[in-house]
JSON list of N, CA and C in Angstrom, two decimals:
[
{"chain": "L", "resi": 8, "resn": "MET", "atom": "N", "xyz": [4.53, -48.80, -33.92]},
{"chain": "L", "resi": 8, "resn": "MET", "atom": "CA", "xyz": [5.90, -48.38, -33.77]},
{"chain": "L", "resi": 8, "resn": "MET", "atom": "C", "xyz": [5.95, -46.86, -33.65]},
{"chain": "L", "resi": 9, "resn": "LYS", "atom": "N", "xyz": [6.70, -46.38, -32.70]},
{"chain": "L", "resi": 9, "resn": "LYS", "atom": "CA", "xyz": [6.85, -44.95, -32.47]},
{"chain": "L", "resi": 9, "resn": "LYS", "atom": "C", "xyz": [7.74, -44.34, -33.56]},
{"chain": "L", "resi": 10, "resn": "ASN", "atom": "N", "xyz": [7.36, -43.17, -34.05]},
{"chain": "L", "resi": 10, "resn": "ASN", "atom": "CA", "xyz": [8.16, -42.50, -35.06]},
{"chain": "L", "resi": 10, "resn": "ASN", "atom": "C", "xyz": [9.48, -42.02, -34.49]},
{"chain": "L", "resi": 11, "resn": "TRP", "atom": "N", "xyz": [10.52, -42.14, -35.28]},
{"chain": "L", "resi": 11, "resn": "TRP", "atom": "CA", "xyz": [11.84, -41.68, -34.86]},
{"chain": "L", "resi": 11, "resn": "TRP", "atom": "C", "xyz": [11.97, -40.19, -35.13]},
{"chain": "L", "resi": 12, "resn": "THR", "atom": "N", "xyz": [12.79, -39.53, -34.32]},
{"chain": "L", "resi": 12, "resn": "THR", "atom": "CA", "xyz": [13.15, -38.16, -34.60]},
{"chain": "L", "resi": 12, "resn": "THR", "atom": "C", "xyz": [14.36, -38.17, -35.52]},
{"chain": "L", "resi": 13, "resn": "PHE", "atom": "N", "xyz": [14.72, -36.99, -36.01]},
{"chain": "L", "resi": 13, "resn": "PHE", "atom": "CA", "xyz": [15.86, -36.88, -36.90]},
{"chain": "L", "resi": 13, "resn": "PHE", "atom": "C", "xyz": [17.14, -37.33, -36.19]},
{"chain": "L", "resi": 14, "resn": "GLY", "atom": "N", "xyz": [17.30, -36.94, -34.94]},
{"chain": "L", "resi": 14, "resn": "GLY", "atom": "CA", "xyz": [18.49, -37.31, -34.18]},
{"chain": "L", "resi": 14, "resn": "GLY", "atom": "C", "xyz": [18.61, -38.81, -33.95]},
{"chain": "L", "resi": 15, "resn": "GLN", "atom": "N", "xyz": [17.49, -39.45, -33.64]},
{"chain": "L", "resi": 15, "resn": "GLN", "atom": "CA", "xyz": [17.51, -40.90, -33.43]},
{"chain": "L", "resi": 15, "resn": "GLN", "atom": "C", "xyz": [17.85, -41.63, -34.72]},
{"chain": "L", "resi": 16, "resn": "GLN", "atom": "N", "xyz": [17.21, -41.21, -35.82]},
{"chain": "L", "resi": 16, "resn": "GLN", "atom": "CA", "xyz": [17.47, -41.87, -37.09]},
{"chain": "L", "resi": 16, "resn": "GLN", "atom": "C", "xyz": [18.90, -41.63, -37.54]},
{"chain": "L", "resi": 17, "resn": "PHE", "atom": "N", "xyz": [19.40, -40.43, -37.34]},
{"chain": "L", "resi": 17, "resn": "PHE", "atom": "CA", "xyz": [20.78, -40.12, -37.70]},
{"chain": "L", "resi": 17, "resn": "PHE", "atom": "C", "xyz": [21.76, -40.97, -36.89]},
{"chain": "L", "resi": 18, "resn": "ALA", "atom": "N", "xyz": [21.50, -41.13, -35.61]},
{"chain": "L", "resi": 18, "resn": "ALA", "atom": "CA", "xyz": [22.40, -41.93, -34.75]},
{"chain": "L", "resi": 18, "resn": "ALA", "atom": "C", "xyz": [22.40, -43.39, -35.17]},
{"chain": "L", "resi": 19, "resn": "VAL", "atom": "N", "xyz": [21.23, -43.95, -35.45]},
{"chain": "L", "resi": 19, "resn": "VAL", "atom": "CA", "xyz": [21.15, -45.35, -35.88]},
{"chain": "L", "resi": 19, "resn": "VAL", "atom": "C", "xyz": [21.88, -45.53, -37.21]},
{"chain": "L", "resi": 20, "resn": "LEU", "atom": "N", "xyz": [21.66, -44.62, -38.14]},
{"chain": "L", "resi": 20, "resn": "LEU", "atom": "CA", "xyz": [22.31, -44.74, -39.44]},
{"chain": "L", "resi": 20, "resn": "LEU", "atom": "C", "xyz": [23.81, -44.50, -39.36]},
{"chain": "L", "resi": 21, "resn": "LEU", "atom": "N", "xyz": [24.24, -43.67, -38.44]},
{"chain": "L", "resi": 21, "resn": "LEU", "atom": "CA", "xyz": [25.68, -43.47, -38.24]},
{"chain": "L", "resi": 21, "resn": "LEU", "atom": "C", "xyz": [26.33, -44.76, -37.74]},
{"chain": "L", "resi": 22, "resn": "VAL", "atom": "N", "xyz": [25.66, -45.46, -36.83]},
{"chain": "L", "resi": 22, "resn": "VAL", "atom": "CA", "xyz": [26.16, -46.75, -36.35]},
{"chain": "L", "resi": 22, "resn": "VAL", "atom": "C", "xyz": [26.21, -47.76, -37.50]},
{"chain": "L", "resi": 23, "resn": "VAL", "atom": "N", "xyz": [25.18, -47.77, -38.34]},
{"chain": "L", "resi": 23, "resn": "VAL", "atom": "CA", "xyz": [25.15, -48.68, -39.50]},
{"chain": "L", "resi": 23, "resn": "VAL", "atom": "C", "xyz": [26.32, -48.38, -40.43]},
{"chain": "L", "resi": 24, "resn": "LEU", "atom": "N", "xyz": [26.57, -47.10, -40.70]},
{"chain": "L", "resi": 24, "resn": "LEU", "atom": "CA", "xyz": [27.68, -46.74, -41.58]},
{"chain": "L", "resi": 24, "resn": "LEU", "atom": "C", "xyz": [29.03, -47.14, -40.98]},
{"chain": "L", "resi": 25, "resn": "VAL", "atom": "N", "xyz": [29.21, -46.92, -39.70]},
{"chain": "L", "resi": 25, "resn": "VAL", "atom": "CA", "xyz": [30.47, -47.29, -39.05]},
{"chain": "L", "resi": 25, "resn": "VAL", "atom": "C", "xyz": [30.67, -48.81, -39.09]},
{"chain": "L", "resi": 26, "resn": "VAL", "atom": "N", "xyz": [29.61, -49.56, -38.80]},
{"chain": "L", "resi": 26, "resn": "VAL", "atom": "CA", "xyz": [29.72, -51.02, -38.83]},
{"chain": "L", "resi": 26, "resn": "VAL", "atom": "C", "xyz": [30.04, -51.50, -40.24]},
{"chain": "L", "resi": 27, "resn": "CYS", "atom": "N", "xyz": [29.38, -50.94, -41.25]},
{"chain": "L", "resi": 27, "resn": "CYS", "atom": "CA", "xyz": [29.65, -51.34, -42.63]},
{"chain": "L", "resi": 27, "resn": "CYS", "atom": "C", "xyz": [31.07, -50.98, -43.06]},
{"chain": "L", "resi": 28, "resn": "ASN", "atom": "N", "xyz": [31.55, -49.81, -42.64]},
{"chain": "L", "resi": 28, "resn": "ASN", "atom": "CA", "xyz": [32.92, -49.43, -42.98]},
{"chain": "L", "resi": 28, "resn": "ASN", "atom": "C", "xyz": [33.94, -50.32, -42.28]},
{"chain": "L", "resi": 29, "resn": "VAL", "atom": "N", "xyz": [33.69, -50.68, -41.03]},
{"chain": "L", "resi": 29, "resn": "VAL", "atom": "CA", "xyz": [34.60, -51.59, -40.33]},
{"chain": "L", "resi": 29, "resn": "VAL", "atom": "C", "xyz": [34.58, -52.97, -40.99]},
{"chain": "L", "resi": 30, "resn": "LEU", "atom": "N", "xyz": [33.40, -53.45, -41.34]},
{"chain": "L", "resi": 30, "resn": "LEU", "atom": "CA", "xyz": [33.31, -54.75, -42.04]},
{"chain": "L", "resi": 30, "resn": "LEU", "atom": "C", "xyz": [34.05, -54.70, -43.36]},
{"chain": "L", "resi": 31, "resn": "SER", "atom": "N", "xyz": [33.94, -53.60, -44.07]},
{"chain": "L", "resi": 31, "resn": "SER", "atom": "CA", "xyz": [34.64, -53.46, -45.34]},
{"chain": "L", "resi": 31, "resn": "SER", "atom": "C", "xyz": [36.14, -53.47, -45.15]},
{"chain": "L", "resi": 32, "resn": "PHE", "atom": "N", "xyz": [36.60, -52.81, -44.11]},
{"chain": "L", "resi": 32, "resn": "PHE", "atom": "CA", "xyz": [38.04, -52.76, -43.86]},
{"chain": "L", "resi": 32, "resn": "PHE", "atom": "C", "xyz": [38.58, -54.11, -43.40]},
{"chain": "L", "resi": 33, "resn": "VAL", "atom": "N", "xyz": [37.83, -54.79, -42.55]},
{"chain": "L", "resi": 33, "resn": "VAL", "atom": "CA", "xyz": [38.30, -56.06, -41.99]},
{"chain": "L", "resi": 33, "resn": "VAL", "atom": "C", "xyz": [38.23, -57.18, -43.03]},
{"chain": "L", "resi": 34, "resn": "THR", "atom": "N", "xyz": [37.14, -57.26, -43.77]},
{"chain": "L", "resi": 34, "resn": "THR", "atom": "CA", "xyz": [36.97, -58.35, -44.72]},
{"chain": "L", "resi": 34, "resn": "THR", "atom": "C", "xyz": [37.56, -58.05, -46.09]},
{"chain": "L", "resi": 35, "resn": "ARG", "atom": "N", "xyz": [37.96, -56.79, -46.31]},
{"chain": "L", "resi": 35, "resn": "ARG", "atom": "CA", "xyz": [38.51, -56.36, -47.60]},
{"chain": "L", "resi": 35, "resn": "ARG", "atom": "C", "xyz": [37.50, -56.51, -48.74]},
{"chain": "L", "resi": 36, "resn": "ILE", "atom": "N", "xyz": [36.22, -56.39, -48.41]},
{"chain": "L", "resi": 36, "resn": "ILE", "atom": "CA", "xyz": [35.15, -56.43, -49.41]},
{"chain": "L", "resi": 36, "resn": "ILE", "atom": "C", "xyz": [34.58, -55.02, -49.51]},
{"chain": "L", "resi": 37, "resn": "GLY", "atom": "N", "xyz": [34.84, -54.35, -50.63]},
{"chain": "L", "resi": 37, "resn": "GLY", "atom": "CA", "xyz": [34.45, -52.97, -50.80]},
{"chain": "L", "resi": 37, "resn": "GLY", "atom": "C", "xyz": [32.95, -52.75, -50.89]},
{"chain": "L", "resi": 38, "resn": "TRP", "atom": "N", "xyz": [32.21, -53.81, -51.11]},
{"chain": "L", "resi": 38, "resn": "TRP", "atom": "CA", "xyz": [30.76, -53.66, -51.26]},
{"chain": "L", "resi": 38, "resn": "TRP", "atom": "C", "xyz": [30.08, -53.26, -49.96]},
{"chain": "L", "resi": 39, "resn": "PHE", "atom": "N", "xyz": [30.71, -53.48, -48.83]},
{"chain": "L", "resi": 39, "resn": "PHE", "atom": "CA", "xyz": [30.11, -53.08, -47.56]},
{"chain": "L", "resi": 39, "resn": "PHE", "atom": "C", "xyz": [29.96, -51.56, -47.45]},
{"chain": "L", "resi": 40, "resn": "HIS", "atom": "N", "xyz": [30.89, -50.81, -48.06]},
{"chain": "L", "resi": 40, "resn": "HIS", "atom": "CA", "xyz": [30.73, -49.35, -48.10]},
{"chain": "L", "resi": 40, "resn": "HIS", "atom": "C", "xyz": [29.41, -49.00, -48.79]},
{"chain": "L", "resi": 41, "resn": "ASN", "atom": "N", "xyz": [29.21, -49.61, -49.94]},
{"chain": "L", "resi": 41, "resn": "ASN", "atom": "CA", "xyz": [28.00, -49.32, -50.71]},
{"chain": "L", "resi": 41, "resn": "ASN", "atom": "C", "xyz": [26.75, -49.79, -49.98]},
{"chain": "L", "resi": 42, "resn": "LEU", "atom": "N", "xyz": [26.84, -50.89, -49.28]},
{"chain": "L", "resi": 42, "resn": "LEU", "atom": "CA", "xyz": [25.68, -51.40, -48.54]},
{"chain": "L", "resi": 42, "resn": "LEU", "atom": "C", "xyz": [25.26, -50.41, -47.45]},
{"chain": "L", "resi": 43, "resn": "GLY", "atom": "N", "xyz": [26.22, -49.83, -46.75]},
{"chain": "L", "resi": 43, "resn": "GLY", "atom": "CA", "xyz": [25.91, -48.84, -45.73]},
{"chain": "L", "resi": 43, "resn": "GLY", "atom": "C", "xyz": [25.23, -47.62, -46.32]},
{"chain": "L", "resi": 44, "resn": "ARG", "atom": "N", "xyz": [25.74, -47.14, -47.44]},
{"chain": "L", "resi": 44, "resn": "ARG", "atom": "CA", "xyz": [25.12, -45.98, -48.09]},
{"chain": "L", "resi": 44, "resn": "ARG", "atom": "C", "xyz": [23.75, -46.33, -48.65]},
{"chain": "L", "resi": 45, "resn": "LEU", "atom": "N", "xyz": [23.60, -47.53, -49.14]},
{"chain": "L", "resi": 45, "resn": "LEU", "atom": "CA", "xyz": [22.31, -47.98, -49.66]},
{"chain": "L", "resi": 45, "resn": "LEU", "atom": "C", "xyz": [21.26, -48.02, -48.54]},
{"chain": "L", "resi": 46, "resn": "LEU", "atom": "N", "xyz": [21.63, -48.56, -47.39]},
{"chain": "L", "resi": 46, "resn": "LEU", "atom": "CA", "xyz": [20.71, -48.60, -46.26]},
{"chain": "L", "resi": 46, "resn": "LEU", "atom": "C", "xyz": [20.38, -47.20, -45.76]},
{"chain": "L", "resi": 47, "resn": "TYR", "atom": "N", "xyz": [21.37, -46.32, -45.76]},
{"chain": "L", "resi": 47, "resn": "TYR", "atom": "CA", "xyz": [21.16, -44.93, -45.34]},
{"chain": "L", "resi": 47, "resn": "TYR", "atom": "C", "xyz": [20.11, -44.26, -46.22]},
{"chain": "L", "resi": 48, "resn": "GLY", "atom": "N", "xyz": [20.30, -44.39, -47.53]},
{"chain": "L", "resi": 48, "resn": "GLY", "atom": "CA", "xyz": [19.35, -43.78, -48.46]},
{"chain": "L", "resi": 48, "resn": "GLY", "atom": "C", "xyz": [17.98, -44.43, -48.41]},
{"chain": "L", "resi": 49, "resn": "LEU", "atom": "N", "xyz": [17.95, -45.74, -48.23]},
{"chain": "L", "resi": 49, "resn": "LEU", "atom": "CA", "xyz": [16.68, -46.45, -48.19]},
{"chain": "L", "resi": 49, "resn": "LEU", "atom": "C", "xyz": [15.83, -46.03, -46.99]},
{"chain": "L", "resi": 50, "resn": "LEU", "atom": "N", "xyz": [16.47, -45.84, -45.85]},
{"chain": "L", "resi": 50, "resn": "LEU", "atom": "CA", "xyz": [15.70, -45.44, -44.67]},
{"chain": "L", "resi": 50, "resn": "LEU", "atom": "C", "xyz": [15.17, -44.02, -44.82]},
{"chain": "L", "resi": 51, "resn": "PHE", "atom": "N", "xyz": [15.95, -43.12, -45.43]},
{"chain": "L", "resi": 51, "resn": "PHE", "atom": "CA", "xyz": [15.43, -41.77, -45.65]},
{"chain": "L", "resi": 51, "resn": "PHE", "atom": "C", "xyz": [14.36, -41.76, -46.74]},
{"chain": "L", "resi": 52, "resn": "LEU", "atom": "N", "xyz": [14.41, -42.70, -47.64]},
{"chain": "L", "resi": 52, "resn": "LEU", "atom": "CA", "xyz": [13.37, -42.81, -48.66]},
{"chain": "L", "resi": 52, "resn": "LEU", "atom": "C", "xyz": [12.07, -43.32, -48.06]},
{"chain": "L", "resi": 53, "resn": "VAL", "atom": "N", "xyz": [12.17, -44.31, -47.17]},
{"chain": "L", "resi": 53, "resn": "VAL", "atom": "CA", "xyz": [10.99, -44.91, -46.56]},
{"chain": "L", "resi": 53, "resn": "VAL", "atom": "C", "xyz": [10.45, -44.06, -45.42]},
{"chain": "L", "resi": 54, "resn": "HIS", "atom": "N", "xyz": [11.35, -43.52, -44.59]},
{"chain": "L", "resi": 54, "resn": "HIS", "atom": "CA", "xyz": [10.94, -42.76, -43.40]},
{"chain": "L", "resi": 54, "resn": "HIS", "atom": "C", "xyz": [11.61, -41.39, -43.42]},
{"chain": "L", "resi": 55, "resn": "PRO", "atom": "N", "xyz": [11.07, -40.43, -44.19]},
{"chain": "L", "resi": 55, "resn": "PRO", "atom": "CA", "xyz": [11.72, -39.11, -44.27]},
{"chain": "L", "resi": 55, "resn": "PRO", "atom": "C", "xyz": [11.52, -38.31, -42.98]},
{"chain": "L", "resi": 56, "resn": "VAL", "atom": "N", "xyz": [12.60, -37.86, -42.41]},
{"chain": "L", "resi": 56, "resn": "VAL", "atom": "CA", "xyz": [12.56, -37.02, -41.22]},
{"chain": "L", "resi": 56, "resn": "VAL", "atom": "C", "xyz": [13.47, -35.81, -41.45]},
{"chain": "L", "resi": 57, "resn": "TRP", "atom": "N", "xyz": [13.26, -34.75, -40.68]},
{"chain": "L", "resi": 57, "resn": "TRP", "atom": "CA", "xyz": [14.05, -33.54, -40.80]},
{"chain": "L", "resi": 57, "resn": "TRP", "atom": "C", "xyz": [14.27, -32.97, -39.41]},
{"chain": "L", "resi": 58, "resn": "PRO", "atom": "N", "xyz": [15.28, -32.11, -39.26]},
{"chain": "L", "resi": 58, "resn": "PRO", "atom": "CA", "xyz": [15.53, -31.51, -37.95]},
{"chain": "L", "resi": 58, "resn": "PRO", "atom": "C", "xyz": [14.36, -30.65, -37.48]},
{"chain": "L", "resi": 59, "resn": "ARG", "atom": "N", "xyz": [14.20, -30.57, -36.20]},
{"chain": "L", "resi": 59, "resn": "ARG", "atom": "CA", "xyz": [13.08, -29.82, -35.62]},
{"chain": "L", "resi": 59, "resn": "ARG", "atom": "C", "xyz": [13.16, -28.33, -35.98]},
{"chain": "L", "resi": 60, "resn": "SER", "atom": "N", "xyz": [14.35, -27.81, -36.22]},
{"chain": "L", "resi": 60, "resn": "SER", "atom": "CA", "xyz": [14.49, -26.39, -36.57]},
{"chain": "L", "resi": 60, "resn": "SER", "atom": "C", "xyz": [13.92, -26.08, -37.95]},
{"chain": "L", "resi": 61, "resn": "TRP", "atom": "N", "xyz": [13.70, -27.09, -38.78]},
{"chain": "L", "resi": 61, "resn": "TRP", "atom": "CA", "xyz": [13.11, -26.89, -40.10]},
{"chain": "L", "resi": 61, "resn": "TRP", "atom": "C", "xyz": [11.59, -27.08, -40.09]},
{"chain": "L", "resi": 62, "resn": "ASP", "atom": "N", "xyz": [11.00, -27.26, -38.94]},
{"chain": "L", "resi": 62, "resn": "ASP", "atom": "CA", "xyz": [9.60, -27.63, -38.85]},
{"chain": "L", "resi": 62, "resn": "ASP", "atom": "C", "xyz": [8.65, -26.51, -39.28]},
{"chain": "L", "resi": 63, "resn": "TYR", "atom": "N", "xyz": [9.14, -25.29, -39.42]},
{"chain": "L", "resi": 63, "resn": "TYR", "atom": "CA", "xyz": [8.29, -24.19, -39.83]},
{"chain": "L", "resi": 63, "resn": "TYR", "atom": "C", "xyz": [7.93, -24.27, -41.32]},
{"chain": "L", "resi": 64, "resn": "ALA", "atom": "N", "xyz": [8.73, -24.98, -42.10]},
{"chain": "L", "resi": 64, "resn": "ALA", "atom": "CA", "xyz": [8.55, -25.07, -43.55]},
{"chain": "L", "resi": 64, "resn": "ALA", "atom": "C", "xyz": [7.42, -26.03, -43.89]},
{"chain": "L", "resi": 65, "resn": "ASP", "atom": "N", "xyz": [7.07, -26.06, -45.16]},
{"chain": "L", "resi": 65, "resn": "ASP", "atom": "CA", "xyz": [6.01, -26.93, -45.65]},
{"chain": "L", "resi": 65, "resn": "ASP", "atom": "C", "xyz": [6.45, -28.39, -45.53]},
{"chain": "L", "resi": 66, "resn": "HIS", "atom": "N", "xyz": [5.67, -29.18, -44.84]},
{"chain": "L", "resi": 66, "resn": "HIS", "atom": "CA", "xyz": [6.05, -30.57, -44.57]},
{"chain": "L", "resi": 66, "resn": "HIS", "atom": "C", "xyz": [6.06, -31.42, -45.84]},
{"chain": "L", "resi": 67, "resn": "ASP", "atom": "N", "xyz": [5.19, -31.12, -46.78]},
{"chain": "L", "resi": 67, "resn": "ASP", "atom": "CA", "xyz": [5.19, -31.90, -48.02]},
{"chain": "L", "resi": 67, "resn": "ASP", "atom": "C", "xyz": [6.48, -31.69, -48.80]},
{"chain": "L", "resi": 68, "resn": "LYS", "atom": "N", "xyz": [6.97, -30.44, -48.82]},
{"chain": "L", "resi": 68, "resn": "LYS", "atom": "CA", "xyz": [8.22, -30.15, -49.52]},
{"chain": "L", "resi": 68, "resn": "LYS", "atom": "C", "xyz": [9.41, -30.78, -48.79]},
{"chain": "L", "resi": 69, "resn": "LEU", "atom": "N", "xyz": [9.38, -30.74, -47.46]},
{"chain": "L", "resi": 69, "resn": "LEU", "atom": "CA", "xyz": [10.46, -31.36, -46.69]},
{"chain": "L", "resi": 69, "resn": "LEU", "atom": "C", "xyz": [10.48, -32.87, -46.91]},
{"chain": "L", "resi": 70, "resn": "ARG", "atom": "N", "xyz": [9.30, -33.49, -46.91]},
{"chain": "L", "resi": 70, "resn": "ARG", "atom": "CA", "xyz": [9.20, -34.93, -47.12]},
{"chain": "L", "resi": 70, "resn": "ARG", "atom": "C", "xyz": [9.73, -35.30, -48.51]},
{"chain": "L", "resi": 71, "resn": "LEU", "atom": "N", "xyz": [9.36, -34.50, -49.52]},
{"chain": "L", "resi": 71, "resn": "LEU", "atom": "CA", "xyz": [9.83, -34.74, -50.88]},
{"chain": "L", "resi": 71, "resn": "LEU", "atom": "C", "xyz": [11.35, -34.57, -50.97]},
{"chain": "L", "resi": 72, "resn": "GLY", "atom": "N", "xyz": [11.88, -33.54, -50.31]},
{"chain": "L", "resi": 72, "resn": "GLY", "atom": "CA", "xyz": [13.32, -33.31, -50.31]},
{"chain": "L", "resi": 72, "resn": "GLY", "atom": "C", "xyz": [14.08, -34.45, -49.66]},
{"chain": "L", "resi": 73, "resn": "CYS", "atom": "N", "xyz": [13.54, -34.98, -48.55]},
{"chain": "L", "resi": 73, "resn": "CYS", "atom": "CA", "xyz": [14.19, -36.11, -47.89]},
{"chain": "L", "resi": 73, "resn": "CYS", "atom": "C", "xyz": [14.17, -37.34, -48.78]},
{"chain": "L", "resi": 74, "resn": "ARG", "atom": "N", "xyz": [13.07, -37.55, -49.47]},
{"chain": "L", "resi": 74, "resn": "ARG", "atom": "CA", "xyz": [12.97, -38.71, -50.35]},
{"chain": "L", "resi": 74, "resn": "ARG", "atom": "C", "xyz": [13.89, -38.57, -51.56]},
{"chain": "L", "resi": 75, "resn": "ILE", "atom": "N", "xyz": [14.01, -37.37, -52.10]},
{"chain": "L", "resi": 75, "resn": "ILE", "atom": "CA", "xyz": [14.93, -37.15, -53.21]},
{"chain": "L", "resi": 75, "resn": "ILE", "atom": "C", "xyz": [16.36, -37.37, -52.75]},
{"chain": "L", "resi": 76, "resn": "GLY", "atom": "N", "xyz": [16.70, -36.86, -51.55]},
{"chain": "L", "resi": 76, "resn": "GLY", "atom": "CA", "xyz": [18.04, -37.08, -51.00]},
{"chain": "L", "resi": 76, "resn": "GLY", "atom": "C", "xyz": [18.32, -38.56, -50.77]},
{"chain": "L", "resi": 77, "resn": "GLY", "atom": "N", "xyz": [17.33, -39.30, -50.27]},
{"chain": "L", "resi": 77, "resn": "GLY", "atom": "CA", "xyz": [17.49, -40.74, -50.09]},
{"chain": "L", "resi": 77, "resn": "GLY", "atom": "C", "xyz": [17.68, -41.45, -51.40]},
{"chain": "L", "resi": 78, "resn": "GLY", "atom": "N", "xyz": [16.94, -41.04, -52.42]},
{"chain": "L", "resi": 78, "resn": "GLY", "atom": "CA", "xyz": [17.09, -41.63, -53.75]},
{"chain": "L", "resi": 78, "resn": "GLY", "atom": "C", "xyz": [18.46, -41.34, -54.34]},
{"chain": "L", "resi": 79, "resn": "LEU", "atom": "N", "xyz": [18.96, -40.13, -54.13]},
{"chain": "L", "resi": 79, "resn": "LEU", "atom": "CA", "xyz": [20.30, -39.79, -54.62]},
{"chain": "L", "resi": 79, "resn": "LEU", "atom": "C", "xyz": [21.38, -40.60, -53.90]},
{"chain": "L", "resi": 80, "resn": "MET", "atom": "N", "xyz": [21.17, -40.84, -52.61]},
{"chain": "L", "resi": 80, "resn": "MET", "atom": "CA", "xyz": [22.13, -41.65, -51.86]},
{"chain": "L", "resi": 80, "resn": "MET", "atom": "C", "xyz": [22.13, -43.09, -52.38]},
{"chain": "L", "resi": 81, "resn": "ILE", "atom": "N", "xyz": [20.96, -43.62, -52.67]},
{"chain": "L", "resi": 81, "resn": "ILE", "atom": "CA", "xyz": [20.87, -44.97, -53.24]},
{"chain": "L", "resi": 81, "resn": "ILE", "atom": "C", "xyz": [21.55, -45.01, -54.60]},
{"chain": "L", "resi": 82, "resn": "LEU", "atom": "N", "xyz": [21.30, -44.00, -55.42]},
{"chain": "L", "resi": 82, "resn": "LEU", "atom": "CA", "xyz": [21.93, -43.95, -56.75]},
{"chain": "L", "resi": 82, "resn": "LEU", "atom": "C", "xyz": [23.45, -43.89, -56.63]},
{"chain": "L", "resi": 83, "resn": "ALA", "atom": "N", "xyz": [23.95, -43.08, -55.71]},
{"chain": "L", "resi": 83, "resn": "ALA", "atom": "CA", "xyz": [25.39, -43.00, -55.51]},
{"chain": "L", "resi": 83, "resn": "ALA", "atom": "C", "xyz": [25.96, -44.32, -55.01]},
{"chain": "L", "resi": 84, "resn": "ALA", "atom": "N", "xyz": [25.21, -45.03, -54.19]},
{"chain": "L", "resi": 84, "resn": "ALA", "atom": "CA", "xyz": [25.69, -46.33, -53.69]},
{"chain": "L", "resi": 84, "resn": "ALA", "atom": "C", "xyz": [25.73, -47.36, -54.80]},
{"chain": "L", "resi": 85, "resn": "LEU", "atom": "N", "xyz": [24.80, -47.28, -55.74]},
{"chain": "L", "resi": 85, "resn": "LEU", "atom": "CA", "xyz": [24.77, -48.26, -56.82]},
{"chain": "L", "resi": 85, "resn": "LEU", "atom": "C", "xyz": [25.77, -47.93, -57.92]},
{"chain": "L", "resi": 86, "resn": "VAL", "atom": "N", "xyz": [26.10, -46.66, -58.10]},
{"chain": "L", "resi": 86, "resn": "VAL", "atom": "CA", "xyz": [26.98, -46.25, -59.19]},
{"chain": "L", "resi": 86, "resn": "VAL", "atom": "C", "xyz": [28.45, -46.31, -58.80]},
{"chain": "L", "resi": 87, "resn": "THR", "atom": "N", "xyz": [28.79, -45.89, -57.59]},
{"chain": "L", "resi": 87, "resn": "THR", "atom": "CA", "xyz": [30.19, -45.83, -57.20]},
{"chain": "L", "resi": 87, "resn": "THR", "atom": "C", "xyz": [30.70, -47.19, -56.77]},
{"chain": "L", "resi": 88, "resn": "ARG", "atom": "N", "xyz": [32.00, -47.32, -56.81]},
{"chain": "L", "resi": 88, "resn": "ARG", "atom": "CA", "xyz": [32.64, -48.56, -56.39]},
{"chain": "L", "resi": 88, "resn": "ARG", "atom": "C", "xyz": [33.87, -48.20, -55.56]},
{"chain": "L", "resi": 89, "resn": "PHE", "atom": "N", "xyz": [33.93, -48.79, -54.38]},
{"chain": "L", "resi": 89, "resn": "PHE", "atom": "CA", "xyz": [35.05, -48.52, -53.49]},
{"chain": "L", "resi": 89, "resn": "PHE", "atom": "C", "xyz": [35.99, -49.71, -53.48]},
{"chain": "L", "resi": 90, "resn": "GLY", "atom": "N", "xyz": [37.25, -49.43, -53.51]},
{"chain": "L", "resi": 90, "resn": "GLY", "atom": "CA", "xyz": [38.25, -50.46, -53.35]},
{"chain": "L", "resi": 90, "resn": "GLY", "atom": "C", "xyz": [38.91, -50.30, -51.98]},
{"chain": "L", "resi": 91, "resn": "VAL", "atom": "N", "xyz": [39.15, -51.39, -51.31]},
{"chain": "L", "resi": 91, "resn": "VAL", "atom": "CA", "xyz": [39.72, -51.32, -49.97]},
{"chain": "L", "resi": 91, "resn": "VAL", "atom": "C", "xyz": [41.17, -51.73, -50.04]}
]
């Protein structure tokens, strides 16, 4: 499988978030909001990517930062509750 760039991963995850938000609004099930955020964080945890303009920095630190951000997104998805 070819590695995704930051732009490709961001676009795919944006579509996932929009679909989850629409499903949440249509079905009146607030958990779809959290599912979208959970998937967003999970993909950044599993496949950390960063913009090409940040490529000059240490890749290990960037990878760790992306994983921490993904973990925080997962934590926020599990802790918060949205009502529709």
